[in-house]
PDB file of C-alpha atoms in Angstrom:
ATOM      1  CA  SER A 157       9.353  11.483  14.094  1.00  0.00           C
ATOM      2  CA  GLN A 158       6.494  11.268  11.545  1.00  0.00           C
ATOM      3  CA  THR A 159       3.103  10.697  11.368  1.00  0.00           C
ATOM      4  CA  ILE A 160       0.065  10.680  10.059  1.00  0.00           C
ATOM      5  CA  HIS A 161      -3.821  11.407  10.559  1.00  0.00           C
ATOM      6  CA  GLN A 162      -6.640   9.751   8.495  1.00  0.00           C
ATOM      7  CA  TRP A 163     -10.363  10.987   9.099  1.00  0.00           C
ATOM      8  CA  PRO A 164     -12.934   9.644   9.773  1.00  0.00           C
ATOM      9  CA  ALA A 165     -12.334   5.815  10.311  1.00  0.00           C
ATOM     10  CA  THR A 166     -15.472   5.002   9.061  1.00  0.00           C
ATOM     11  CA  LEU A 167     -18.445   6.498   7.547  1.00  0.00           C
ATOM     12  CA  VAL A 168     -21.868   5.114   5.390  1.00  0.00           C
ATOM     13  CA  GLN A 169     -23.614   7.546   3.078  1.00  0.00           C
ATOM     14  CA  PRO A 170     -26.305   7.587   0.711  1.00  0.00           C
ATOM     15  CA  VAL A 171     -25.289   6.984  -3.162  1.00  0.00           C
ATOM     16  CA  GLY A 172     -25.132  10.475  -4.460  1.00  0.00           C
ATOM     17  CA  SER A 173     -24.341  12.000  -1.733  1.00  0.00           C
ATOM     18  CA  PRO A 174     -21.067  14.117  -1.130  1.00  0.00           C
ATOM     19  CA  LEU A 175     -17.281  12.837   0.731  1.00  0.00           C
ATOM     20  CA  SER A 176     -14.761  14.360   1.712  1.00  0.00           C
ATOM     21  CA  LEU A 177     -12.337  12.464   3.197  1.00  0.00           C
ATOM     22  CA  GLU A 178      -8.920  13.877   5.210  1.00  0.00           C
ATOM     23  CA  CYS A 179      -5.239  13.186   5.783  1.00  0.00           C
ATOM     24  CA  THR A 180      -2.223  15.282   7.073  1.00  0.00           C
ATOM     25  CA  VAL A 181       1.690  13.687   8.263  1.00  0.00           C
ATOM     26  CA  GLU A 182       3.910  15.649  10.967  1.00  0.00           C
ATOM     27  CA  GLY A 183       7.027  15.467  11.231  1.00  0.00           C
ATOM     28  CA  THR A 184       8.333  16.121   7.771  1.00  0.00           C
ATOM     29  CA  SER A 185       7.965  18.055   5.182  1.00  0.00           C
ATOM     30  CA  ASN A 186       7.329  18.441   1.655  1.00  0.00           C
ATOM     31  CA  PRO A 187       6.217  15.031   1.512  1.00  0.00           C
ATOM     32  CA  ASN A 188       4.898  12.686  -1.376  1.00  0.00           C
ATOM     33  CA  LEU A 189       1.702  11.707  -0.283  1.00  0.00           C
ATOM     34  CA  TYR A 190      -1.124   9.681  -2.156  1.00  0.00           C
ATOM     35  CA  TRP A 191      -4.505   7.802  -2.371  1.00  0.00           C
ATOM     36  CA  TYR A 192      -5.301   4.189  -2.429  1.00  0.00           C
ATOM     37  CA  ARG A 193      -8.745   2.575  -2.586  1.00  0.00           C
ATOM     38  CA  GLN A 194      -8.708  -1.672  -1.560  1.00  0.00           C
ATOM     39  CA  ALA A 195     -11.888  -3.051  -2.488  1.00  0.00           C
ATOM     40  CA  ALA A 196     -12.991  -5.659  -0.084  1.00  0.00           C
ATOM     41  CA  GLY A 197     -11.175  -8.896  -1.153  1.00  0.00           C
ATOM     42  CA  ARG A 198      -8.822  -6.846  -4.141  1.00  0.00           C
ATOM     43  CA  GLY A 199      -4.840  -5.162  -4.199  1.00  0.00           C
ATOM     44  CA  LEU A 200      -4.129  -1.409  -3.404  1.00  0.00           C
ATOM     45  CA  GLN A 201      -5.313   0.105  -6.466  1.00  0.00           C
ATOM     46  CA  LEU A 202      -3.382   3.820  -6.826  1.00  0.00           C
ATOM     47  CA  LEU A 203      -6.094   6.591  -7.152  1.00  0.00           C
ATOM     48  CA  PHE A 204      -4.271  10.488  -6.580  1.00  0.00           C
ATOM     49  CA  TYR A 205      -0.084  11.184  -5.612  1.00  0.00           C
ATOM     50  CA  SER A 206       1.210  14.738  -5.396  1.00  0.00           C
ATOM     51  CA  VAL A 207       4.613  16.070  -5.115  1.00  0.00           C
ATOM     52  CA  GLY A 208       3.749  19.399  -4.209  1.00  0.00           C
ATOM     53  CA  ILE A 209       0.926  21.878  -3.007  1.00  0.00           C
ATOM     54  CA  GLY A 210      -1.320  22.423  -5.836  1.00  0.00           C
ATOM     55  CA  GLN A 211       0.162  19.301  -7.729  1.00  0.00           C
ATOM     56  CA  ILE A 212      -2.489  16.506  -7.854  1.00  0.00           C
ATOM     57  CA  SER A 213      -1.917  13.557 -10.635  1.00  0.00           C
ATOM     58  CA  SER A 214      -4.960  11.007 -11.288  1.00  0.00           C
ATOM     59  CA  GLU A 215      -4.880   7.014 -11.716  1.00  0.00           C
ATOM     60  CA  VAL A 216      -8.240   6.729 -12.718  1.00  0.00           C
ATOM     61  CA  PRO A 217     -10.878   7.768 -14.363  1.00  0.00           C
ATOM     62  CA  GLN A 218     -13.993   7.779 -12.116  1.00  0.00           C
ATOM     63  CA  ASN A 219     -15.860  11.016  -9.787  1.00  0.00           C
ATOM     64  CA  LEU A 220     -13.196  11.559  -7.144  1.00  0.00           C
ATOM     65  CA  SER A 221     -10.641  14.145  -6.304  1.00  0.00           C
ATOM     66  CA  ALA A 222      -7.408  15.270  -4.437  1.00  0.00           C
ATOM     67  CA  SER A 223      -6.537  18.443  -2.981  1.00  0.00           C
ATOM     68  CA  ARG A 224      -3.686  19.520  -1.515  1.00  0.00           C
ATOM     69  CA  PRO A 225      -4.028  22.843  -0.025  1.00  0.00           C
ATOM     70  CA  GLN A 226      -1.461  22.703   2.098  1.00  0.00           C
ATOM     71  CA  ASP A 227       2.066  20.842   2.298  1.00  0.00           C
ATOM     72  CA  ARG A 228       1.268  17.928   4.214  1.00  0.00           C
ATOM     73  CA  GLN A 229      -2.255  17.951   4.058  1.00  0.00           C
ATOM     74  CA  PHE A 230      -4.485  15.630   1.600  1.00  0.00           C
ATOM     75  CA  ILE A 231      -8.188  15.888   0.916  1.00  0.00           C
ATOM     76  CA  LEU A 232      -9.859  13.458  -1.072  1.00  0.00           C
ATOM     77  CA  SER A 233     -13.536  14.244  -2.162  1.00  0.00           C
ATOM     78  CA  SER A 234     -16.271  13.405  -4.443  1.00  0.00           C
ATOM     79  CA  LYS A 235     -19.443  15.231  -5.067  1.00  0.00           C
ATOM     80  CA  LYS A 236     -21.901  12.647  -5.973  1.00  0.00           C
ATOM     81  CA  LEU A 237     -20.848   8.518  -4.396  1.00  0.00           C
ATOM     82  CA  LEU A 238     -21.777   5.633  -6.336  1.00  0.00           C
ATOM     83  CA  LEU A 239     -22.251   2.109  -5.034  1.00  0.00           C
ATOM     84  CA  SER A 240     -18.654   1.616  -6.511  1.00  0.00           C
ATOM     85  CA  ASP A 241     -17.045   3.502  -4.405  1.00  0.00           C
ATOM     86  CA  SER A 242     -17.291   1.666  -0.931  1.00  0.00           C
ATOM     87  CA  GLY A 243     -14.282   0.622  -0.085  1.00  0.00           C
ATOM     88  CA  PHE A 244     -11.712   0.741   2.117  1.00  0.00           C
ATOM     89  CA  TYR A 245      -9.110   4.549   1.486  1.00  0.00           C
ATOM     90  CA  LEU A 246      -5.608   4.652   2.298  1.00  0.00           C
ATOM     91  CA  CYS A 247      -3.718   7.843   2.483  1.00  0.00           C
ATOM     92  CA  ALA A 248       0.469   7.193   2.520  1.00  0.00           C
ATOM     93  CA  TRP A 249       3.238   9.516   2.539  1.00  0.00           C
ATOM     94  CA  SER A 250       6.910   8.611   1.538  1.00  0.00           C
ATOM     95  CA  PRO A 251      10.043  11.254   1.235  1.00  0.00           C
ATOM     96  CA  GLN A 252      10.972  13.259  -1.410  1.00  0.00           C
ATOM     97  CA  ASP A 253      14.695  11.845  -1.265  1.00  0.00           C
ATOM     98  CA  ARG A 254      15.037   9.621  -4.272  1.00  0.00           C
ATOM     99  CA  ALA A 255      16.305   7.081  -1.663  1.00  0.00           C
ATOM    100  CA  GLY A 256      13.187   6.980   0.042  1.00  0.00           C
ATOM    101  CA  ALA A 257      11.269   7.983  -2.114  1.00  0.00           C
ATOM    102  CA  ASN A 258       8.926   4.795  -2.622  1.00  0.00           C
ATOM    103  CA  VAL A 259       8.376   3.817   1.179  1.00  0.00           C
ATOM    104  CA  LEU A 260       5.555   4.363   1.634  1.00  0.00           C
ATOM    105  CA  THR A 261       3.692   4.679   5.569  1.00  0.00           C
ATOM    106  CA  PHE A 262      -0.103   4.951   6.013  1.00  0.00           C
ATOM    107  CA  GLY A 263      -2.417   5.990   7.854  1.00  0.00           C
ATOM    108  CA  ALA A 264      -5.151   4.014   9.528  1.00  0.00           C
ATOM    109  CA  GLY A 265      -7.431   3.922   5.803  1.00  0.00           C
ATOM    110  CA  SER A 266     -11.622   5.527   6.155  1.00  0.00           C
ATOM    111  CA  ARG A 267     -14.078   2.666   5.309  1.00  0.00           C
ATOM    112  CA  LEU A 268     -16.315   4.028   3.090  1.00  0.00           C
ATOM    113  CA  THR A 269     -19.763   1.731   3.030  1.00  0.00           C
ATOM    114  CA  VAL A 270     -22.910   4.207  -0.125  1.00  0.00           C
ATOM    115  CA  LEU A 271     -25.900   2.819   0.736  1.00  0.00           C
TER     116      LEU A 271
ATOM    117  CA  GLN B 134      -0.675  -3.589 -17.943  1.00  0.00           C
ATOM    118  CA  LYS B 135       1.497  -3.758 -15.496  1.00  0.00           C
ATOM    119  CA  GLU B 136       0.598  -6.405 -12.752  1.00  0.00           C
ATOM    120  CA  VAL B 137       2.181  -7.778  -9.397  1.00  0.00           C
ATOM    121  CA  GLU B 138       0.865 -10.966  -9.405  1.00  0.00           C
ATOM    122  CA  GLN B 139       0.616 -13.304  -5.969  1.00  0.00           C
ATOM    123  CA  ASN B 140      -1.430 -16.314  -4.985  1.00  0.00           C
ATOM    124  CA  SER B 141      -4.311 -15.107  -3.065  1.00  0.00           C
ATOM    125  CA  GLY B 142      -4.425 -18.828  -0.602  1.00  0.00           C
ATOM    126  CA  PRO B 143      -5.211 -19.278   1.758  1.00  0.00           C
ATOM    127  CA  LEU B 144      -1.339 -19.938   2.768  1.00  0.00           C
ATOM    128  CA  SER B 145      -1.505 -22.524   6.196  1.00  0.00           C
ATOM    129  CA  VAL B 146       1.402 -23.621   7.526  1.00  0.00           C
ATOM    130  CA  PRO B 147       1.791 -25.039  11.832  1.00  0.00           C
ATOM    131  CA  GLU B 148       3.409 -22.913  14.366  1.00  0.00           C
ATOM    132  CA  GLY B 149       6.574 -23.216  14.483  1.00  0.00           C
ATOM    133  CA  ALA B 150       6.832 -23.828  10.022  1.00  0.00           C
ATOM    134  CA  ILE B 151       7.971 -21.968   7.276  1.00  0.00           C
ATOM    135  CA  ALA B 152       6.252 -19.989   5.496  1.00  0.00           C
ATOM    136  CA  SER B 153       7.101 -19.471   1.737  1.00  0.00           C
ATOM    137  CA  LEU B 154       4.977 -16.184   0.092  1.00  0.00           C
ATOM    138  CA  ASN B 155       5.902 -15.712  -3.662  1.00  0.00           C
ATOM    139  CA  CYS B 156       5.378 -12.603  -6.105  1.00  0.00           C
ATOM    140  CA  THR B 157       5.973 -12.270  -9.757  1.00  0.00           C
ATOM    141  CA  TYR B 158       6.012  -9.219 -11.150  1.00  0.00           C
ATOM    142  CA  SER B 159       5.508  -7.496 -14.804  1.00  0.00           C
ATOM    143  CA  ASP B 160       7.752  -3.933 -14.772  1.00  0.00           C
ATOM    144  CA  ARG B 161      11.267  -4.837 -16.256  1.00  0.00           C
ATOM    145  CA  GLY B 162      12.250  -1.609 -15.297  1.00  0.00           C
ATOM    146  CA  SER B 163      11.360  -1.595 -11.396  1.00  0.00           C
ATOM    147  CA  GLN B 164      14.359  -1.097  -8.684  1.00  0.00           C
ATOM    148  CA  SER B 165      12.328  -1.456  -6.121  1.00  0.00           C
ATOM    149  CA  PHE B 166      10.316  -3.621  -4.083  1.00  0.00           C
ATOM    150  CA  PHE B 167       8.407  -3.797  -0.755  1.00  0.00           C
ATOM    151  CA  TRP B 168       6.337  -6.922   1.558  1.00  0.00           C
ATOM    152  CA  TYR B 169       3.479  -5.205   3.744  1.00  0.00           C
ATOM    153  CA  ARG B 170       1.686  -7.315   6.216  1.00  0.00           C
ATOM    154  CA  GLN B 171      -1.788  -6.056   6.890  1.00  0.00           C
ATOM    155  CA  TYR B 172      -4.021  -7.280   9.714  1.00  0.00           C
ATOM    156  CA  SER B 173      -7.706  -7.603   8.802  1.00  0.00           C
ATOM    157  CA  GLY B 174     -10.102  -4.610   9.055  1.00  0.00           C
ATOM    158  CA  LYS B 175      -6.377  -2.288   8.990  1.00  0.00           C
ATOM    159  CA  SER B 176      -3.648  -0.317   7.023  1.00  0.00           C
ATOM    160  CA  PRO B 177      -0.611  -2.112   5.665  1.00  0.00           C
ATOM    161  CA  GLU B 178       2.551  -1.878   7.475  1.00  0.00           C
ATOM    162  CA  LEU B 179       5.742  -1.955   5.967  1.00  0.00           C
ATOM    163  CA  ILE B 180       8.123  -4.943   7.284  1.00  0.00           C
ATOM    164  CA  MET B 181      10.889  -5.631   4.267  1.00  0.00           C
ATOM    165  CA  SER B 182      12.460  -3.717   1.708  1.00  0.00           C
ATOM    166  CA  ILE B 183      15.066  -5.412  -1.305  1.00  0.00           C
ATOM    167  CA  TYR B 184      16.557  -3.615  -3.732  1.00  0.00           C
ATOM    168  CA  SER B 185      19.454  -6.178  -5.173  1.00  0.00           C
ATOM    169  CA  ASN B 186      19.069  -9.590  -6.443  1.00  0.00           C
ATOM    170  CA  GLY B 187      19.913 -11.791  -3.550  1.00  0.00           C
ATOM    171  CA  ASP B 188      18.318 -12.339   0.113  1.00  0.00           C
ATOM    172  CA  LYS B 189      18.104  -9.691   3.153  1.00  0.00           C
ATOM    173  CA  GLU B 190      17.492 -10.767   6.260  1.00  0.00           C
ATOM    174  CA  ASP B 191      15.685  -9.048   9.411  1.00  0.00           C
ATOM    175  CA  GLY B 192      14.996 -10.893  12.102  1.00  0.00           C
ATOM    176  CA  ARG B 193      12.399 -14.150  11.739  1.00  0.00           C
ATOM    177  CA  PHE B 194      12.055 -12.458   7.860  1.00  0.00           C
ATOM    178  CA  THR B 195      14.091 -12.856   4.631  1.00  0.00           C
ATOM    179  CA  ALA B 196      12.803 -11.466   1.468  1.00  0.00           C
ATOM    180  CA  GLN B 197      14.269 -12.769  -1.763  1.00  0.00           C
ATOM    181  CA  LEU B 198      14.842 -10.821  -4.846  1.00  0.00           C
ATOM    182  CA  ASN B 199      15.684 -12.618  -8.986  1.00  0.00           C
ATOM    183  CA  LYS B 200      15.067  -9.417 -11.116  1.00  0.00           C
ATOM    184  CA  ALA B 201      15.891 -12.031 -13.813  1.00  0.00           C
ATOM    185  CA  SER B 202      12.831 -13.926 -13.018  1.00  0.00           C
ATOM    186  CA  GLN B 203      10.893 -11.178 -12.588  1.00  0.00           C
ATOM    187  CA  TYR B 204       9.945 -12.467  -9.190  1.00  0.00           C
ATOM    188  CA  VAL B 205       9.977 -11.525  -5.224  1.00  0.00           C
ATOM    189  CA  SER B 206       9.930 -13.754  -2.056  1.00  0.00           C
ATOM    190  CA  LEU B 207       9.300 -13.534   1.861  1.00  0.00           C
ATOM    191  CA  LEU B 208      10.417 -16.362   4.013  1.00  0.00           C
ATOM    192  CA  ILE B 209       9.295 -16.020   6.767  1.00  0.00           C
ATOM    193  CA  ARG B 210      10.778 -18.602   9.370  1.00  0.00           C
ATOM    194  CA  ASP B 211       8.897 -20.223  13.043  1.00  0.00           C
ATOM    195  CA  SER B 212       5.720 -19.307  12.240  1.00  0.00           C
ATOM    196  CA  GLN B 213       3.943 -17.374  14.862  1.00  0.00           C
ATOM    197  CA  PRO B 214       0.163 -17.314  15.179  1.00  0.00           C
ATOM    198  CA  SER B 215       0.542 -13.501  15.413  1.00  0.00           C
ATOM    199  CA  ASP B 216       2.001 -13.345  11.408  1.00  0.00           C
ATOM    200  CA  SER B 217      -1.915 -14.316  10.769  1.00  0.00           C
ATOM    201  CA  ALA B 218      -2.609 -11.733   7.680  1.00  0.00           C
ATOM    202  CA  THR B 219      -2.494 -11.219   4.251  1.00  0.00           C
ATOM    203  CA  TYR B 220       1.019  -9.920   3.082  1.00  0.00           C
ATOM    204  CA  LEU B 221       0.727  -7.285   0.138  1.00  0.00           C
ATOM    205  CA  CYS B 222       4.317  -7.598  -1.791  1.00  0.00           C
ATOM    206  CA  ALA B 223       5.210  -4.312  -4.018  1.00  0.00           C
ATOM    207  CA  GLY B 224       7.301  -2.918  -6.982  1.00  0.00           C
ATOM    208  CA  SER B 225       8.208   0.184  -7.917  1.00  0.00           C
ATOM    209  CA  LEU B 226       7.062   2.201 -11.389  1.00  0.00           C
ATOM    210  CA  SER B 227       9.985   2.100 -14.093  1.00  0.00           C
ATOM    211  CA  GLY B 228      10.268   5.804 -15.528  1.00  0.00           C
ATOM    212  CA  GLY B 229      10.881   7.827 -12.766  1.00  0.00           C
ATOM    213  CA  TYR B 230       7.500   7.925 -11.072  1.00  0.00           C
ATOM    214  CA  ASN B 231       7.914   7.550  -7.267  1.00  0.00           C
ATOM    215  CA  LYS B 232       4.605   4.849  -7.546  1.00  0.00           C
ATOM    216  CA  LEU B 233       4.263   2.035  -6.223  1.00  0.00           C
ATOM    217  CA  ILE B 234       2.117  -0.969  -7.663  1.00  0.00           C
ATOM    218  CA  PHE B 235       0.722  -3.839  -5.382  1.00  0.00           C
ATOM    219  CA  GLY B 236      -0.488  -6.894  -5.422  1.00  0.00           C
ATOM    220  CA  ALA B 237      -3.926  -8.382  -4.318  1.00  0.00           C
ATOM    221  CA  GLY B 238      -2.106 -10.261  -1.571  1.00  0.00           C
ATOM    222  CA  THR B 239      -1.797 -13.772   0.013  1.00  0.00           C
ATOM    223  CA  ARG B 240      -3.905 -14.442   3.039  1.00  0.00           C
ATOM    224  CA  LEU B 241      -1.445 -16.639   5.562  1.00  0.00           C
ATOM    225  CA  ALA B 242      -2.970 -17.924   8.583  1.00  0.00           C
ATOM    226  CA  VAL B 243      -0.791 -20.135  10.663  1.00  0.00           C
ATOM    227  CA  HIS B 244      -2.127 -22.868  13.078  1.00  0.00           C
ATOM    228  CA  PRO B 245      -1.095 -24.044  16.633  1.00  0.00           C
TER     229      PRO B 245
END
């Protein structure tokens, strides 16, 4: 069966510091991968999605970036965090096949507080 | 701007009652719709998907889709306190992209 791992679970970072969140998927090949952010009391905002190694699509302009160095690894980064980057970051995957392409499975999430 | 709208709630229902959660969407080309449950502090988990007009039942859950009215709903029968959570409605974006747009969620509180 497929498993998605996301870490770290919680982090507190000062404004201007760098960020790296990592996500890996097991038990499947060539998944679609996604990074979402959920601000307090808000819905899920799609930040990035990837359909393959090195293929990243950005949904919103921001100081965040994403990379996919391996088939089942997805990394969210920032060089300098802003207060507004605080939130609950969720990695998700979906199958590539047409029937399942929209069925997202989420990781446990990473709660980021920027002070 | 393509959107999915939900009433934020809270929707409060007594234990054993039917909870009715509603959602509207703006992208007329959306084909796939999903309901996710999110407990406080946790990540969303998929509970229902629906792709065709009509009803789809799974245990105590029934999803309803009306594409003409651009309306999706979720009914929870025999509501339990463990159903208390935020329910997120999501719809696929038209245009061939593998992406979902989520509503802000409806908070459901089931009281004993």
